[in-house]
Short mmCIF file of C-alpha atoms and ligand atoms in Angstrom, two decimals:
data_model
loop_
_atom_site.label_atom_id
_atom_site.label_comp_id
_atom_site.label_asym_id
_atom_site.label_seq_id
_atom_site.Cartn_x
_atom_site.Cartn_y
_atom_site.Cartn_z
CA UNK J 93 -84.94 -40.91 7.50
CA UNK J 94 -85.18 -39.72 11.08
CA UNK J 95 -87.89 -37.36 12.29
CA UNK J 96 -85.54 -34.40 12.38
CA UNK J 97 -84.45 -34.98 8.80
CA UNK J 98 -88.06 -35.19 7.76
CA UNK J 99 -88.83 -31.93 9.54
CA UNK J 100 -86.11 -30.04 7.68
CA UNK J 101 -84.93 -31.99 4.64
CA UNK J 102 -81.55 -30.96 3.33
CA UNK J 103 -80.62 -30.63 -0.30
CA UNK J 104 -80.52 -34.30 -1.03
CA UNK J 105 -83.63 -34.96 0.97
CA UNK J 106 -85.40 -32.73 -1.50
CA UNK J 107 -83.77 -34.28 -4.52
CA UNK J 108 -84.33 -37.90 -3.62
CA UNK J 109 -87.62 -37.46 -1.83
CA UNK J 110 -87.93 -37.28 1.92
CA UNK J 111 -88.39 -40.97 2.37
CA UNK J 112 -85.49 -42.00 0.17
CA UNK J 113 -83.37 -44.54 1.97
CA UNK J 114 -79.63 -43.84 2.16
CA UNK J 115 -79.12 -46.98 0.09
CA UNK J 116 -81.29 -45.90 -2.87
CA UNK J 117 -79.00 -45.64 -5.89
CA UNK J 118 -79.23 -43.31 -8.85
CA UNK J 119 -77.12 -42.94 -11.95
CA UNK J 120 -74.93 -39.86 -12.00
CA UNK J 121 -76.00 -38.57 -15.42
CA UNK J 122 -76.59 -35.11 -16.94
CA UNK J 123 -80.10 -34.97 -15.56
CA UNK J 124 -78.90 -35.79 -12.07
CA UNK J 125 -76.08 -33.25 -12.26
CA UNK J 126 -78.46 -30.56 -13.41
CA UNK J 127 -80.74 -31.26 -10.48
CA UNK J 128 -77.83 -31.10 -8.08
CA UNK J 129 -76.71 -27.79 -9.59
CA UNK J 130 -80.19 -26.37 -9.19
CA UNK J 131 -80.32 -27.46 -5.58
CA UNK J 132 -77.01 -25.85 -4.78
CA UNK J 133 -78.05 -22.64 -6.54
CA UNK J 134 -81.32 -22.63 -4.61
CA UNK J 135 -79.24 -22.78 -1.43
CA UNK J 136 -77.62 -19.44 -2.42
CA UNK J 137 -74.36 -20.95 -3.61
CA UNK J 138 -74.34 -18.98 -6.84
CA UNK J 139 -74.05 -20.42 -10.34
CA UNK J 140 -70.26 -20.51 -10.72
CA UNK J 141 -69.59 -22.21 -7.41
CA UNK J 142 -72.49 -24.64 -7.83
CA UNK J 143 -71.17 -25.70 -11.23
CA UNK J 144 -67.65 -26.15 -9.88
CA UNK J 145 -68.82 -28.19 -6.90
CA UNK J 146 -70.93 -30.56 -8.98
CA UNK J 147 -68.27 -30.89 -11.68
CA UNK J 148 -65.63 -31.77 -9.09
CA UNK J 149 -67.85 -34.30 -7.39
CA UNK J 150 -68.76 -35.92 -10.72
CA UNK J 151 -65.18 -36.22 -11.90
CA UNK J 152 -64.40 -39.86 -12.60
CA UNK J 153 -67.88 -40.91 -11.48
CA UNK J 154 -70.06 -39.94 -14.43
CA UNK J 155 -72.45 -42.72 -15.45
CA UNK J 156 -71.88 -44.60 -12.22
CA UNK J 157 -74.64 -45.57 -9.85
CA UNK J 158 -74.35 -43.83 -6.49
CA UNK J 159 -76.37 -44.20 -3.33
CA UNK J 160 -77.97 -41.22 -1.62
CA UNK J 161 -75.48 -41.38 1.20
CA UNK J 162 -72.56 -41.59 -1.23
CA UNK J 163 -73.75 -38.49 -3.07
CA UNK J 164 -74.23 -36.74 0.24
CA UNK J 165 -70.72 -37.60 1.37
CA UNK J 166 -69.15 -36.56 -1.93
CA UNK J 167 -70.95 -33.22 -2.00
CA UNK J 168 -70.16 -32.52 1.64
CA UNK J 169 -66.52 -33.34 0.97
CA UNK J 170 -66.40 -30.87 -1.94
CA UNK J 171 -68.03 -28.14 0.12
CA UNK J 172 -65.76 -28.95 3.05
CA UNK J 173 -62.70 -28.69 0.82
CA UNK J 174 -63.68 -25.12 -0.12
CA UNK J 175 -64.59 -24.14 3.44
CA UNK J 176 -61.73 -25.74 5.37
CA UNK J 177 -59.10 -23.08 4.52
CA UNK J 178 -61.35 -20.12 5.44
CA UNK J 179 -62.49 -21.43 8.83
CA UNK J 180 -60.17 -19.44 11.06
CA UNK J 181 -60.95 -17.76 14.36
CA UNK J 182 -60.05 -14.10 14.78
CA UNK J 183 -56.26 -14.10 15.09
CA UNK J 184 -54.96 -12.73 18.37
CA UNK J 185 -51.85 -10.57 18.19
CA UNK J 186 -49.25 -10.00 20.85
CA UNK J 187 -49.45 -6.27 20.26
CA UNK J 188 -52.15 -4.60 22.37
CA UNK J 189 -54.56 -3.04 22.14
CA UNK J 190 -55.53 -5.10 19.13
CA UNK J 191 -57.77 -2.82 17.10
CA UNK J 192 -60.70 -4.38 15.28
CA UNK J 193 -62.70 -2.21 12.91
CA UNK J 194 -66.19 -3.62 12.36
CA UNK J 195 -67.87 -2.73 9.07
CA UNK J 196 -71.06 -3.76 7.29
CA UNK J 197 -74.41 -2.40 6.14
CA UNK J 198 -77.00 -1.36 8.70
CA UNK J 199 -79.06 -4.29 9.90
CA UNK J 200 -76.39 -6.87 9.12
CA UNK J 201 -75.81 -7.47 12.83
CA UNK J 202 -72.73 -5.32 13.53
CA UNK J 203 -73.89 -4.07 16.91
CA UNK J 204 -74.98 -7.51 18.06
CA UNK J 205 -71.76 -9.12 16.85
CA UNK J 206 -69.63 -6.53 18.65
CA UNK J 207 -71.56 -7.28 21.86
CA UNK J 208 -71.05 -11.01 21.43
CA UNK J 209 -67.36 -10.64 20.62
CA UNK J 210 -66.82 -8.34 23.61
CA UNK J 211 -68.50 -10.88 25.86
CA UNK J 212 -66.42 -13.79 24.51
CA UNK J 213 -63.12 -11.98 24.89
CA UNK J 214 -64.02 -10.73 28.31
CA UNK J 215 -64.93 -14.24 29.38
CA UNK J 216 -61.48 -15.28 28.16
CA UNK J 217 -59.96 -12.78 30.56
CA UNK J 218 -59.25 -10.02 28.03
CA UNK J 219 -59.75 -6.36 28.72
CA UNK J 220 -62.05 -4.98 26.05
CA UNK J 221 -63.12 -1.46 25.05
CA UNK J 222 -65.88 -0.66 22.54
CA UNK J 223 -66.10 2.56 20.52
CA UNK J 224 -69.60 3.43 19.26
CA UNK J 225 -68.35 4.82 15.97
CA UNK J 226 -71.72 4.99 14.21
CA UNK J 227 -72.26 8.43 15.74
CA UNK J 228 -75.12 9.33 13.40
CA UNK J 229 -77.44 6.56 14.54
CA UNK J 230 -78.53 7.29 18.11
CA UNK J 231 -80.30 3.93 18.26
CA UNK J 232 -77.10 2.09 17.33
CA UNK J 233 -75.17 3.86 20.08
CA UNK J 234 -77.86 3.06 22.65
CA UNK J 235 -78.00 -0.55 21.54
CA UNK J 236 -74.23 -0.84 21.81
CA UNK J 237 -74.38 0.52 25.35
CA UNK J 238 -76.89 -2.17 26.23
CA UNK J 239 -74.55 -4.82 24.82
CA UNK J 240 -71.60 -3.28 26.64
CA UNK J 241 -73.48 -3.45 29.95
CA UNK J 242 -74.36 -7.08 29.31
CA UNK J 243 -70.77 -7.94 28.47
CA UNK J 244 -69.34 -5.81 31.27
CA UNK J 245 -67.30 -3.77 28.81
CA UNK J 246 -67.03 0.06 28.64
CA UNK J 247 -68.58 1.67 25.56
CA UNK J 248 -67.13 5.02 24.50
CA UNK J 249 -69.61 7.33 22.81
CA UNK J 250 -69.63 10.82 21.35
CA UNK J 251 -72.35 13.40 20.77
CA UNK J 252 -74.74 12.50 17.96
CA UNK J 253 -73.40 13.55 14.59
CA UNK J 254 -69.88 14.16 15.83
CA UNK J 255 -66.81 12.98 13.94
CA UNK J 256 -66.38 9.18 14.27
CA UNK J 257 -62.64 9.53 13.64
CA UNK J 258 -62.30 11.82 16.62
CA UNK J 259 -64.11 9.25 18.78
CA UNK J 260 -61.90 6.47 17.42
CA UNK J 261 -58.81 8.53 18.25
CA UNK J 262 -59.99 9.12 21.83
CA UNK J 263 -60.95 5.46 22.19
CA UNK J 264 -57.50 4.45 20.98
CA UNK J 265 -55.93 6.69 23.61
CA UNK J 266 -58.12 5.31 26.36
CA UNK J 267 -57.54 1.69 25.32
CA UNK J 268 -53.77 2.31 25.38
CA UNK J 269 -53.83 4.09 28.75
CA UNK J 270 -55.95 1.38 30.32
CA UNK J 271 -53.82 -1.39 28.88
CA UNK J 272 -56.79 -2.90 27.04
CA UNK J 273 -56.22 -6.05 25.00
CA UNK J 274 -58.89 -5.35 22.43
CA UNK J 275 -60.56 -2.27 20.99
CA UNK J 276 -63.70 -2.94 18.94
CA UNK J 277 -64.72 0.01 16.77
CA UNK J 278 -68.25 0.11 15.36
CA UNK J 279 -68.66 2.06 12.12
CA UNK J 280 -71.50 3.50 10.06
CA UNK J 281 -73.24 1.24 7.56
CA UNK J 282 -74.71 3.73 5.15
CA UNK J 283 -73.88 2.45 1.71
CA UNK J 284 -76.18 4.99 0.05
CA UNK J 285 -73.24 7.32 -0.26
CA UNK J 286 -70.27 5.10 -0.83
CA UNK J 287 -67.83 7.99 -1.23
CA UNK J 288 -68.70 9.47 2.15
CA UNK J 289 -68.43 6.13 3.90
CA UNK J 290 -65.10 5.43 2.24
CA UNK J 291 -63.77 8.79 3.40
CA UNK J 292 -65.11 8.25 6.91
CA UNK J 293 -63.46 4.83 7.22
CA UNK J 294 -60.20 6.11 5.73
CA UNK J 295 -60.14 8.95 8.24
CA UNK J 296 -60.72 6.57 11.16
CA UNK J 297 -57.80 4.47 9.95
CA UNK J 298 -55.60 7.55 9.51
CA UNK J 299 -56.16 8.85 13.03
CA UNK J 300 -55.81 5.55 14.86
CA UNK J 301 -52.51 5.04 13.02
CA UNK J 302 -51.26 8.21 14.69
CA UNK J 303 -51.37 6.20 17.90
CA UNK J 304 -50.35 2.84 16.47
CA UNK J 305 -49.16 2.61 12.90
CA UNK J 306 -49.99 -1.10 12.73
CA UNK J 307 -53.70 -0.48 13.46
CA UNK J 308 -56.34 -1.53 12.60
CA UNK J 309 -55.20 -5.12 12.99
CA UNK J 310 -58.43 -6.54 11.62
CA UNK J 311 -61.27 -5.16 9.55
CA UNK J 312 -64.22 -7.41 10.13
CA UNK J 313 -67.07 -7.36 7.63
CA UNK J 314 -70.40 -8.47 9.11
CA UNK J 315 -72.80 -10.07 6.62
CA UNK J 316 -76.41 -11.19 6.99
CA UNK J 317 -76.99 -14.73 5.69
CA UNK J 318 -80.62 -13.96 4.91
CA UNK J 319 -79.55 -11.56 2.15
CA UNK J 320 -78.36 -14.57 0.15
CA UNK J 321 -76.31 -13.80 -2.93
CA UNK J 322 -76.43 -10.10 -2.02
CA UNK J 323 -73.63 -10.82 0.41
CA UNK J 324 -71.29 -11.36 -2.55
CA UNK J 325 -71.92 -7.82 -3.68
CA UNK J 326 -71.41 -6.45 -0.19
CA UNK J 327 -67.99 -8.06 0.04
CA UNK J 328 -67.03 -6.52 -3.30
CA UNK J 329 -68.19 -3.05 -2.25
CA UNK J 330 -66.57 -3.18 1.19
CA UNK J 331 -63.32 -4.44 -0.28
CA UNK J 332 -63.32 -1.33 -2.43
CA UNK J 333 -63.91 1.05 0.46
CA UNK J 334 -61.90 -0.66 3.23
CA UNK J 335 -59.31 -3.39 3.67
CA UNK J 336 -61.57 -6.27 4.72
CA UNK J 337 -59.52 -8.91 6.55
CA UNK J 338 -62.23 -11.32 7.62
CA UNK J 339 -65.94 -12.10 7.77
CA UNK J 340 -68.63 -12.82 10.30
CA UNK J 341 -71.85 -14.29 8.90
CA UNK J 342 -74.92 -13.61 11.04
CA UNK J 343 -78.43 -15.09 11.17
CA UNK J 344 -77.43 -18.60 10.19
CA UNK J 345 -79.99 -19.81 12.76
CA UNK J 346 -82.87 -18.74 10.53
CA UNK J 347 -84.17 -20.10 7.27
CA UNK J 348 -81.07 -19.00 5.35
CA UNK J 349 -79.34 -22.00 3.81
CA UNK J 350 -75.97 -20.34 4.08
CA UNK J 351 -74.81 -21.56 0.69
CA UNK J 352 -73.58 -18.03 0.03
CA UNK J 353 -70.73 -18.79 2.42
CA UNK J 354 -69.43 -21.33 -0.08
CA UNK J 355 -69.67 -18.77 -2.88
CA UNK J 356 -67.79 -16.25 -0.74
CA UNK J 357 -65.07 -18.71 0.22
CA UNK J 358 -64.71 -19.87 -3.38
CA UNK J 359 -64.53 -16.36 -4.73
CA UNK J 360 -62.74 -14.26 -2.11
CA UNK J 361 -61.03 -16.75 0.21
CA UNK J 362 -61.50 -14.39 3.15
CA UNK J 363 -61.36 -16.06 6.57
CA UNK J 364 -64.71 -16.66 8.28
CA UNK J 365 -64.00 -15.82 11.89
CA UNK J 366 -67.38 -16.63 13.40
CA UNK J 367 -71.06 -17.17 12.65
CA UNK J 368 -74.07 -15.64 14.38
CA UNK J 369 -76.64 -18.24 15.39
CA UNK J 370 -79.14 -16.19 17.36
CA UNK J 371 -79.89 -12.90 19.06
CA UNK J 372 -78.48 -13.72 22.50
CA UNK J 373 -75.03 -12.82 23.77
CA UNK J 374 -73.67 -16.38 23.54
CA UNK J 375 -75.01 -16.95 20.03
CA UNK J 376 -71.70 -16.52 18.23
CA UNK J 377 -69.92 -19.71 17.20
CA UNK J 378 -66.64 -20.57 15.57
CA UNK J 379 -67.19 -21.61 11.97
CA UNK J 380 -67.04 -25.40 11.67
CA UNK J 381 -66.56 -26.27 7.98
CA UNK J 382 -67.44 -29.95 8.17
CA UNK J 383 -70.52 -29.45 10.30
CA UNK J 384 -71.57 -26.68 7.93
CA UNK J 385 -71.03 -28.84 4.83
CA UNK J 386 -72.95 -31.76 6.33
CA UNK J 387 -75.84 -29.51 7.33
CA UNK J 388 -75.92 -27.84 3.91
CA UNK J 389 -76.21 -31.05 1.88
CA UNK J 390 -78.07 -32.87 4.71
P1 GDP L 1136 -76.54 -3.43 12.80
O1 GDP L 1136 -77.51 -2.42 12.25
O2 GDP L 1136 -75.64 -3.96 11.75
O3 GDP L 1136 -75.80 -2.95 14.00
O4 GDP L 1136 -77.43 -4.68 13.23
P2 GDP L 1136 -77.92 -5.17 14.66
O5 GDP L 1136 -76.79 -5.72 15.44
O6 GDP L 1136 -78.73 -4.10 15.30
O7 GDP L 1136 -78.84 -6.40 14.24
C1 GDP L 1136 -79.99 -6.24 13.44
C2 GDP L 1136 -81.03 -7.29 13.83
O8 GDP L 1136 -80.52 -8.59 13.55
C3 GDP L 1136 -81.34 -7.29 15.33
O9 GDP L 1136 -82.71 -7.51 15.48
C4 GDP L 1136 -80.53 -8.46 15.87
O10 GDP L 1136 -81.11 -9.04 17.01
C5 GDP L 1136 -80.57 -9.41 14.69
N1 GDP L 1136 -79.42 -10.34 14.69
C6 GDP L 1136 -78.10 -10.05 14.69
N2 GDP L 1136 -77.35 -11.18 14.61
C7 GDP L 1136 -78.22 -12.22 14.57
C8 GDP L 1136 -78.07 -13.66 14.47
O11 GDP L 1136 -76.98 -14.24 14.40
N3 GDP L 1136 -79.23 -14.37 14.43
C9 GDP L 1136 -80.46 -13.79 14.49
N4 GDP L 1136 -81.54 -14.56 14.44
N5 GDP L 1136 -80.63 -12.47 14.56
C10 GDP L 1136 -79.53 -11.68 14.60
#
């Protein structure tokens, strides 16, 4: 194994021992499968998905002797097969302004992701407007303004505690008047009172549709990879309170194994538009399913 693999052993590194050579062979038996399942579960993949992945990779190979690198390739291929269909960048529509509603619990990385997205689209020559729709959190509005300055994108704000829908309506008008390509709308992330949040989001949607009945064109759910299997629950809840159209997974640069992405893809099939890989403005990457699968099983 190389130094870098020894520094951060992947799943199989841990199963076979860090010094296991790629050519070491082991029999694919019940014991081996159970260990593989446990490893996948420990990487946040969830029980159902872990069982499906191992069962698929074992099909037709049970009792055979496989080398470490063969097991690695087979597992990565299974994971890749689940992830391939969901790896899709944010679709760009001809109709402008394209309205993107950004939802997620506080702390998931909504503000940061909006700043990164604004910067990327602006760099691509698009005219972007941001609406600071979490009007109750002064800190969130301030933070968004900082990101807007960095990205060179105007951030529309309203007085603290004012109606987010009214701000969204004004922002919609401004984006249309200015001929903006993209309007990114931040929203509150208070899940404590689900009913209130649902009403708030529904009202935002209602008023922006007065200006464009096809809006919002995307509802992006931002998830924090470090919350592990919790992310599954957040998708369920946000699907109940809004029409989630795609995901961004943040904080994949940390210790999070990111296996929950496989569980999400397996269970919901929602597109993963991008992944957050750091706190800086350029730290938003397209989701690469094969690279992800290789890194996960490593
Ligand atoms: P919000 O409450 O959902 O708006 O979350 P923020 O955008 O304020 O992010 C919460 C914290 O997570 C901040 O400290 C961010 O710097 C951090 N953060 C956001 N995205 C990433 C990421 O991809 N990687 C890392 N390491 N930190 C992130």
